Amino acid sequence: MLPQTIRIVYIAFWSTVIVILVAVPLGIVLTRPAVRRISPFVLAVANSGQALPAYGLLVIFLGIMGQGRFTVIVALSLYALLPVLRNTMVGLDGVDRSVIEAGRGMGMTKMQALTRIELPLAVPIVIAGVRTALTLNIGMATLAFLIGGGGLGITIQTGLKLNQDPILIVGAWLVALVALSFDWLGAVAERVLKPRGL
């Protein structure tokens, strides 16, 4: 079962990395005044990933990209995009404007105000979105075996097919353990990245 556990960790990790690399910069851009008016449209597109059932989304990407881990990772990235995107926007919008203006008054550029004031203050909310995305991805990664992605879903399916409760329970417990481990790592990252005094 170790290879299957490693497979689900691999899929969940890389799909979440892609989500962060896409959603955080996109959330930053969508909170800028020049493009704020298109943010409802972008959020609607991101929401479409979660509007579909997880299995349905995997089947759609199976038809487009074929079987394999890469297909699963891309599908999971779309599925988990919304929490990180939305939390990035909420976190940045929640920063007190007077604090930003104070920074600008001290001579900071817009980019400096973003990197030194806005993003550090938004970190707790952004990390909460990342933790949600990780949980979603681990849960959905159990279905990866259906389109050739492997993972612990194979163990769970084997337990069901053979009517072997011990195999089923071990598979389910391993999925839960992976999810809890990732959530704990997210909590550690939040404590490390959170600005002092908050």
PDB file of C-alpha atoms in Angstrom:
ATOM      1  CA  MET A   1       0.000   0.000   0.000  1.00  0.00           C
ATOM      2  CA  LEU A   2       3.005   2.313   0.320  1.00  0.00           C
ATOM      3  CA  PRO A   3       3.249   2.957  -3.454  1.00  0.00           C
ATOM      4  CA  GLN A   4      -0.461   3.808  -3.540  1.00  0.00           C
ATOM      5  CA  THR A   5      -0.070   6.168  -0.577  1.00  0.00           C
ATOM      6  CA  ILE A   6       2.894   7.850  -2.259  1.00  0.00           C
ATOM      7  CA  ARG A   7       0.837   8.191  -5.439  1.00  0.00           C
ATOM      8  CA  ILE A   8      -2.029   9.985  -3.690  1.00  0.00           C
ATOM      9  CA  VAL A   9       0.438  12.291  -1.900  1.00  0.00           C
ATOM     10  CA  TYR A  10       2.133  13.031  -5.234  1.00  0.00           C
ATOM     11  CA  ILE A  11      -1.154  13.855  -6.954  1.00  0.00           C
ATOM     12  CA  ALA A  12      -2.509  15.991  -4.108  1.00  0.00           C
ATOM     13  CA  PHE A  13       0.780  17.852  -3.634  1.00  0.00           C
ATOM     14  CA  TRP A  14       1.379  18.814  -7.254  1.00  0.00           C
ATOM     15  CA  SER A  15      -2.238  19.706  -7.968  1.00  0.00           C
ATOM     16  CA  THR A  16      -2.191  22.025  -4.940  1.00  0.00           C
ATOM     17  CA  VAL A  17       1.119  23.576  -6.045  1.00  0.00           C
ATOM     18  CA  ILE A  18      -0.466  24.359  -9.419  1.00  0.00           C
ATOM     19  CA  VAL A  19      -3.503  25.843  -7.668  1.00  0.00           C
ATOM     20  CA  ILE A  20      -1.280  28.131  -5.574  1.00  0.00           C
ATOM     21  CA  LEU A  21       0.798  29.211  -8.584  1.00  0.00           C
ATOM     22  CA  VAL A  22      -2.366  30.094 -10.518  1.00  0.00           C
ATOM     23  CA  ALA A  23      -4.853  31.259  -7.890  1.00  0.00           C
ATOM     24  CA  VAL A  24      -2.686  33.521  -5.711  1.00  0.00           C
ATOM     25  CA  PRO A  25      -1.298  35.697  -8.557  1.00  0.00           C
ATOM     26  CA  LEU A  26      -4.739  35.734 -10.189  1.00  0.00           C
ATOM     27  CA  GLY A  27      -6.338  36.784  -6.903  1.00  0.00           C
ATOM     28  CA  ILE A  28      -3.795  39.592  -6.559  1.00  0.00           C
ATOM     29  CA  VAL A  29      -4.523  40.839 -10.079  1.00  0.00           C
ATOM     30  CA  LEU A  30      -8.300  40.695  -9.578  1.00  0.00           C
ATOM     31  CA  THR A  31      -8.114  42.883  -6.462  1.00  0.00           C
ATOM     32  CA  ARG A  32      -6.371  45.682  -8.357  1.00  0.00           C
ATOM     33  CA  PRO A  33      -8.749  48.552  -9.224  1.00  0.00           C
ATOM     34  CA  ALA A  34      -8.031  48.397 -12.972  1.00  0.00           C
ATOM     35  CA  VAL A  35      -9.380  44.847 -13.381  1.00  0.00           C
ATOM     36  CA  ARG A  36     -11.723  44.492 -10.422  1.00  0.00           C
ATOM     37  CA  ARG A  37     -14.783  44.704 -12.673  1.00  0.00           C
ATOM     38  CA  ILE A  38     -14.006  41.345 -14.314  1.00  0.00           C
ATOM     39  CA  SER A  39     -13.541  39.498 -11.012  1.00  0.00           C
ATOM     40  CA  PRO A  40     -17.172  38.201 -10.875  1.00  0.00           C
ATOM     41  CA  PHE A  41     -16.694  36.556 -14.279  1.00  0.00           C
ATOM     42  CA  VAL A  42     -13.395  34.922 -13.276  1.00  0.00           C
ATOM     43  CA  LEU A  43     -14.901  33.697  -9.998  1.00  0.00           C
ATOM     44  CA  ALA A  44     -17.823  32.209 -11.935  1.00  0.00           C
ATOM     45  CA  VAL A  45     -15.389  30.287 -14.158  1.00  0.00           C
ATOM     46  CA  ALA A  46     -13.452  29.077 -11.103  1.00  0.00           C
ATOM     47  CA  ASN A  47     -16.709  28.080  -9.428  1.00  0.00           C
ATOM     48  CA  SER A  48     -17.563  25.856 -12.394  1.00  0.00           C
ATOM     49  CA  GLY A  49     -14.838  23.464 -11.253  1.00  0.00           C
ATOM     50  CA  GLN A  50     -16.707  22.734  -8.026  1.00  0.00           C
ATOM     51  CA  ALA A  51     -20.162  22.960  -9.566  1.00  0.00           C
ATOM     52  CA  LEU A  52     -19.544  19.645 -11.321  1.00  0.00           C
ATOM     53  CA  PRO A  53     -19.415  16.368  -9.394  1.00  0.00           C
ATOM     54  CA  ALA A  54     -15.837  15.222  -8.850  1.00  0.00           C
ATOM     55  CA  TYR A  55     -16.306  12.063 -10.908  1.00  0.00           C
ATOM     56  CA  GLY A  56     -17.927  14.048 -13.729  1.00  0.00           C
ATOM     57  CA  LEU A  57     -14.974  16.436 -13.871  1.00  0.00           C
ATOM     58  CA  LEU A  58     -12.532  13.515 -14.068  1.00  0.00           C
ATOM     59  CA  VAL A  59     -14.529  11.964 -16.909  1.00  0.00           C
ATOM     60  CA  ILE A  60     -14.524  15.258 -18.840  1.00  0.00           C
ATOM     61  CA  PHE A  61     -10.745  15.541 -18.579  1.00  0.00           C
ATOM     62  CA  LEU A  62     -10.392  11.850 -19.418  1.00  0.00           C
ATOM     63  CA  GLY A  63     -12.157  12.547 -22.707  1.00  0.00           C
ATOM     64  CA  ILE A  64      -9.950  15.563 -23.413  1.00  0.00           C
ATOM     65  CA  MET A  65      -6.535  14.389 -22.207  1.00  0.00           C
ATOM     66  CA  GLY A  66      -6.710  10.614 -21.858  1.00  0.00           C
ATOM     67  CA  GLN A  67      -5.720   8.460 -18.883  1.00  0.00           C
ATOM     68  CA  GLY A  68      -2.890   9.072 -16.450  1.00  0.00           C
ATOM     69  CA  ARG A  69      -1.644  11.054 -13.488  1.00  0.00           C
ATOM     70  CA  PHE A  70      -1.230  14.280 -15.457  1.00  0.00           C
ATOM     71  CA  THR A  71      -4.929  14.255 -16.343  1.00  0.00           C
ATOM     72  CA  VAL A  72      -5.833  13.762 -12.683  1.00  0.00           C
ATOM     73  CA  ILE A  73      -3.530  16.580 -11.561  1.00  0.00           C
ATOM     74  CA  VAL A  74      -5.011  19.034 -14.076  1.00  0.00           C
ATOM     75  CA  ALA A  75      -8.582  18.072 -13.116  1.00  0.00           C
ATOM     76  CA  LEU A  76      -7.828  18.437  -9.402  1.00  0.00           C
ATOM     77  CA  SER A  77      -6.177  21.801 -10.006  1.00  0.00           C
ATOM     78  CA  LEU A  78      -9.370  23.145 -11.551  1.00  0.00           C
ATOM     79  CA  TYR A  79     -11.507  21.492  -8.884  1.00  0.00           C
ATOM     80  CA  ALA A  80      -9.607  23.147  -6.018  1.00  0.00           C
ATOM     81  CA  LEU A  81      -8.962  26.531  -7.638  1.00  0.00           C
ATOM     82  CA  LEU A  82     -11.907  28.380  -6.106  1.00  0.00           C
ATOM     83  CA  PRO A  83     -11.034  28.251  -2.368  1.00  0.00           C
ATOM     84  CA  VAL A  84      -7.535  29.654  -2.870  1.00  0.00           C
ATOM     85  CA  LEU A  85      -8.644  32.273  -5.402  1.00  0.00           C
ATOM     86  CA  ARG A  86     -11.560  33.428  -3.277  1.00  0.00           C
ATOM     87  CA  ASN A  87      -9.541  33.496  -0.048  1.00  0.00           C
ATOM     88  CA  THR A  88      -6.717  35.433  -1.700  1.00  0.00           C
ATOM     89  CA  MET A  89      -9.190  38.071  -2.844  1.00  0.00           C
ATOM     90  CA  VAL A  90     -10.993  38.180   0.510  1.00  0.00           C
ATOM     91  CA  GLY A  91      -7.707  38.400   2.411  1.00  0.00           C
ATOM     92  CA  LEU A  92      -6.385  41.254   0.288  1.00  0.00           C
ATOM     93  CA  ASP A  93      -9.703  43.106   0.310  1.00  0.00           C
ATOM     94  CA  GLY A  94      -9.788  42.808   4.103  1.00  0.00           C
ATOM     95  CA  VAL A  95      -6.540  44.706   4.628  1.00  0.00           C
ATOM     96  CA  ASP A  96      -7.222  48.104   6.188  1.00  0.00           C
ATOM     97  CA  ARG A  97      -6.819  50.740   3.474  1.00  0.00           C
ATOM     98  CA  SER A  98      -5.435  53.208   5.996  1.00  0.00           C
ATOM     99  CA  VAL A  99      -2.500  50.868   6.663  1.00  0.00           C
ATOM    100  CA  ILE A 100      -1.749  50.693   2.943  1.00  0.00           C
ATOM    101  CA  GLU A 101      -2.025  54.466   2.582  1.00  0.00           C
ATOM    102  CA  ALA A 102       0.312  54.904   5.542  1.00  0.00           C
ATOM    103  CA  GLY A 103       2.861  52.724   3.774  1.00  0.00           C
ATOM    104  CA  ARG A 104       2.448  54.679   0.551  1.00  0.00           C
ATOM    105  CA  GLY A 105       2.868  57.881   2.537  1.00  0.00           C
ATOM    106  CA  MET A 106       6.214  56.583   3.791  1.00  0.00           C
ATOM    107  CA  GLY A 107       7.412  56.280   0.205  1.00  0.00           C
ATOM    108  CA  MET A 108       6.502  52.680  -0.642  1.00  0.00           C
ATOM    109  CA  THR A 109       5.663  51.865  -4.232  1.00  0.00           C
ATOM    110  CA  LYS A 110       2.480  49.928  -5.032  1.00  0.00           C
ATOM    111  CA  MET A 111       4.520  46.728  -5.350  1.00  0.00           C
ATOM    112  CA  GLN A 112       6.262  47.316  -2.036  1.00  0.00           C
ATOM    113  CA  ALA A 113       2.926  47.977  -0.333  1.00  0.00           C
ATOM    114  CA  LEU A 114       1.613  44.727  -1.811  1.00  0.00           C
ATOM    115  CA  THR A 115       4.572  42.578  -0.768  1.00  0.00           C
ATOM    116  CA  ARG A 116       5.289  44.192   2.609  1.00  0.00           C
ATOM    117  CA  ILE A 117       1.793  45.054   3.835  1.00  0.00           C
ATOM    118  CA  GLU A 118      -1.084  43.455   1.920  1.00  0.00           C
ATOM    119  CA  LEU A 119       0.215  39.925   1.336  1.00  0.00           C
ATOM    120  CA  PRO A 120       1.656  39.400   4.846  1.00  0.00           C
ATOM    121  CA  LEU A 121      -1.623  40.536   6.414  1.00  0.00           C
ATOM    122  CA  ALA A 122      -3.636  38.312   4.047  1.00  0.00           C
ATOM    123  CA  VAL A 123      -1.510  35.194   4.707  1.00  0.00           C
ATOM    124  CA  PRO A 124      -3.797  33.562   7.329  1.00  0.00           C
ATOM    125  CA  ILE A 125      -6.825  33.728   5.036  1.00  0.00           C
ATOM    126  CA  VAL A 126      -4.864  32.578   1.978  1.00  0.00           C
ATOM    127  CA  ILE A 127      -3.405  29.618   3.903  1.00  0.00           C
ATOM    128  CA  ALA A 128      -6.913  28.670   5.041  1.00  0.00           C
ATOM    129  CA  GLY A 129      -7.887  28.455   1.371  1.00  0.00           C
ATOM    130  CA  VAL A 130      -4.828  26.328   0.609  1.00  0.00           C
ATOM    131  CA  ARG A 131      -5.717  23.936   3.436  1.00  0.00           C
ATOM    132  CA  THR A 132      -9.235  23.622   2.019  1.00  0.00           C
ATOM    133  CA  ALA A 133      -7.797  22.947  -1.441  1.00  0.00           C
ATOM    134  CA  LEU A 134      -5.499  20.248  -0.049  1.00  0.00           C
ATOM    135  CA  THR A 135      -8.408  18.506   1.663  1.00  0.00           C
ATOM    136  CA  LEU A 136     -10.493  18.640  -1.525  1.00  0.00           C
ATOM    137  CA  ASN A 137      -7.611  17.300  -3.601  1.00  0.00           C
ATOM    138  CA  ILE A 138      -6.887  14.388  -1.280  1.00  0.00           C
ATOM    139  CA  GLY A 139     -10.536  13.411  -1.225  1.00  0.00           C
ATOM    140  CA  MET A 140     -10.814  13.612  -4.996  1.00  0.00           C
ATOM    141  CA  ALA A 141      -7.464  11.870  -5.525  1.00  0.00           C
ATOM    142  CA  THR A 142      -9.027   8.671  -4.189  1.00  0.00           C
ATOM    143  CA  LEU A 143     -10.982   8.591  -7.466  1.00  0.00           C
ATOM    144  CA  ALA A 144      -7.808   8.901  -9.546  1.00  0.00           C
ATOM    145  CA  PHE A 145      -7.625   5.141 -10.108  1.00  0.00           C
ATOM    146  CA  LEU A 146     -10.763   5.377 -12.243  1.00  0.00           C
ATOM    147  CA  ILE A 147      -8.813   7.137 -15.003  1.00  0.00           C
ATOM    148  CA  GLY A 148      -5.437   5.477 -14.576  1.00  0.00           C
ATOM    149  CA  GLY A 149      -4.062   7.718 -11.834  1.00  0.00           C
ATOM    150  CA  GLY A 150      -3.619   5.001  -9.223  1.00  0.00           C
ATOM    151  CA  GLY A 151      -3.662   5.802  -5.523  1.00  0.00           C
ATOM    152  CA  LEU A 152      -5.452   4.517  -2.457  1.00  0.00           C
ATOM    153  CA  GLY A 153      -8.746   4.342  -4.303  1.00  0.00           C
ATOM    154  CA  ILE A 154      -7.490   0.996  -5.628  1.00  0.00           C
ATOM    155  CA  THR A 155      -7.178  -0.312  -2.066  1.00  0.00           C
ATOM    156  CA  ILE A 156     -10.654   0.894  -1.147  1.00  0.00           C
ATOM    157  CA  GLN A 157     -12.168  -0.569  -4.313  1.00  0.00           C
ATOM    158  CA  THR A 158     -10.401  -3.893  -3.700  1.00  0.00           C
ATOM    159  CA  GLY A 159     -11.866  -4.058  -0.201  1.00  0.00           C
ATOM    160  CA  LEU A 160     -15.342  -3.389  -1.587  1.00  0.00           C
ATOM    161  CA  LYS A 161     -15.083  -5.894  -4.438  1.00  0.00           C
ATOM    162  CA  LEU A 162     -13.690  -8.687  -2.291  1.00  0.00           C
ATOM    163  CA  ASN A 163     -15.961  -7.821   0.623  1.00  0.00           C
ATOM    164  CA  GLN A 164     -12.863  -7.498   2.810  1.00  0.00           C
ATOM    165  CA  ASP A 165     -13.586  -4.933   5.502  1.00  0.00           C
ATOM    166  CA  PRO A 166      -9.992  -4.849   6.852  1.00  0.00           C
ATOM    167  CA  ILE A 167      -8.615  -3.807   3.444  1.00  0.00           C
ATOM    168  CA  LEU A 168     -11.362  -1.212   3.052  1.00  0.00           C
ATOM    169  CA  ILE A 169     -10.764   0.211   6.527  1.00  0.00           C
ATOM    170  CA  VAL A 170      -6.980   0.382   6.063  1.00  0.00           C
ATOM    171  CA  GLY A 171      -7.417   2.240   2.766  1.00  0.00           C
ATOM    172  CA  ALA A 172      -9.868   4.702   4.300  1.00  0.00           C
ATOM    173  CA  TRP A 173      -7.637   5.264   7.326  1.00  0.00           C
ATOM    174  CA  LEU A 174      -4.617   5.930   5.116  1.00  0.00           C
ATOM    175  CA  VAL A 175      -6.569   8.535   3.135  1.00  0.00           C
ATOM    176  CA  ALA A 176      -7.642  10.185   6.391  1.00  0.00           C
ATOM    177  CA  LEU A 177      -4.059  10.089   7.687  1.00  0.00           C
ATOM    178  CA  VAL A 178      -2.742  11.765   4.541  1.00  0.00           C
ATOM    179  CA  ALA A 179      -5.447  14.449   4.763  1.00  0.00           C
ATOM    180  CA  LEU A 180      -4.732  15.152   8.438  1.00  0.00           C
ATOM    181  CA  SER A 181      -0.972  15.256   7.801  1.00  0.00           C
ATOM    182  CA  PHE A 182      -1.359  17.799   5.015  1.00  0.00           C
ATOM    183  CA  ASP A 183      -3.714  19.879   7.140  1.00  0.00           C
ATOM    184  CA  TRP A 184      -1.175  19.853   9.981  1.00  0.00           C
ATOM    185  CA  LEU A 185       1.560  20.998   7.588  1.00  0.00           C
ATOM    186  CA  GLY A 186      -0.762  23.789   6.447  1.00  0.00           C
ATOM    187  CA  ALA A 187      -1.254  24.875  10.058  1.00  0.00           C
ATOM    188  CA  VAL A 188       2.526  24.909  10.580  1.00  0.00           C
ATOM    189  CA  ALA A 189       2.997  26.982   7.419  1.00  0.00           C
ATOM    190  CA  GLU A 190       0.363  29.434   8.626  1.00  0.00           C
ATOM    191  CA  ARG A 191       2.143  29.899  11.955  1.00  0.00           C
ATOM    192  CA  VAL A 192       5.511  30.371  10.244  1.00  0.00           C
ATOM    193  CA  LEU A 193       4.274  32.815   7.591  1.00  0.00           C
ATOM    194  CA  LYS A 194       1.869  34.775   9.770  1.00  0.00           C
ATOM    195  CA  PRO A 195       3.282  38.226  10.648  1.00  0.00           C
ATOM    196  CA  ARG A 196       4.213  38.684  14.278  1.00  0.00           C
ATOM    197  CA  GLY A 197       1.654  40.517  16.361  1.00  0.00           C
ATOM    198  CA  LEU A 198      -1.397  39.146  14.511  1.00  0.00           C
TER     199      LEU A 198
END
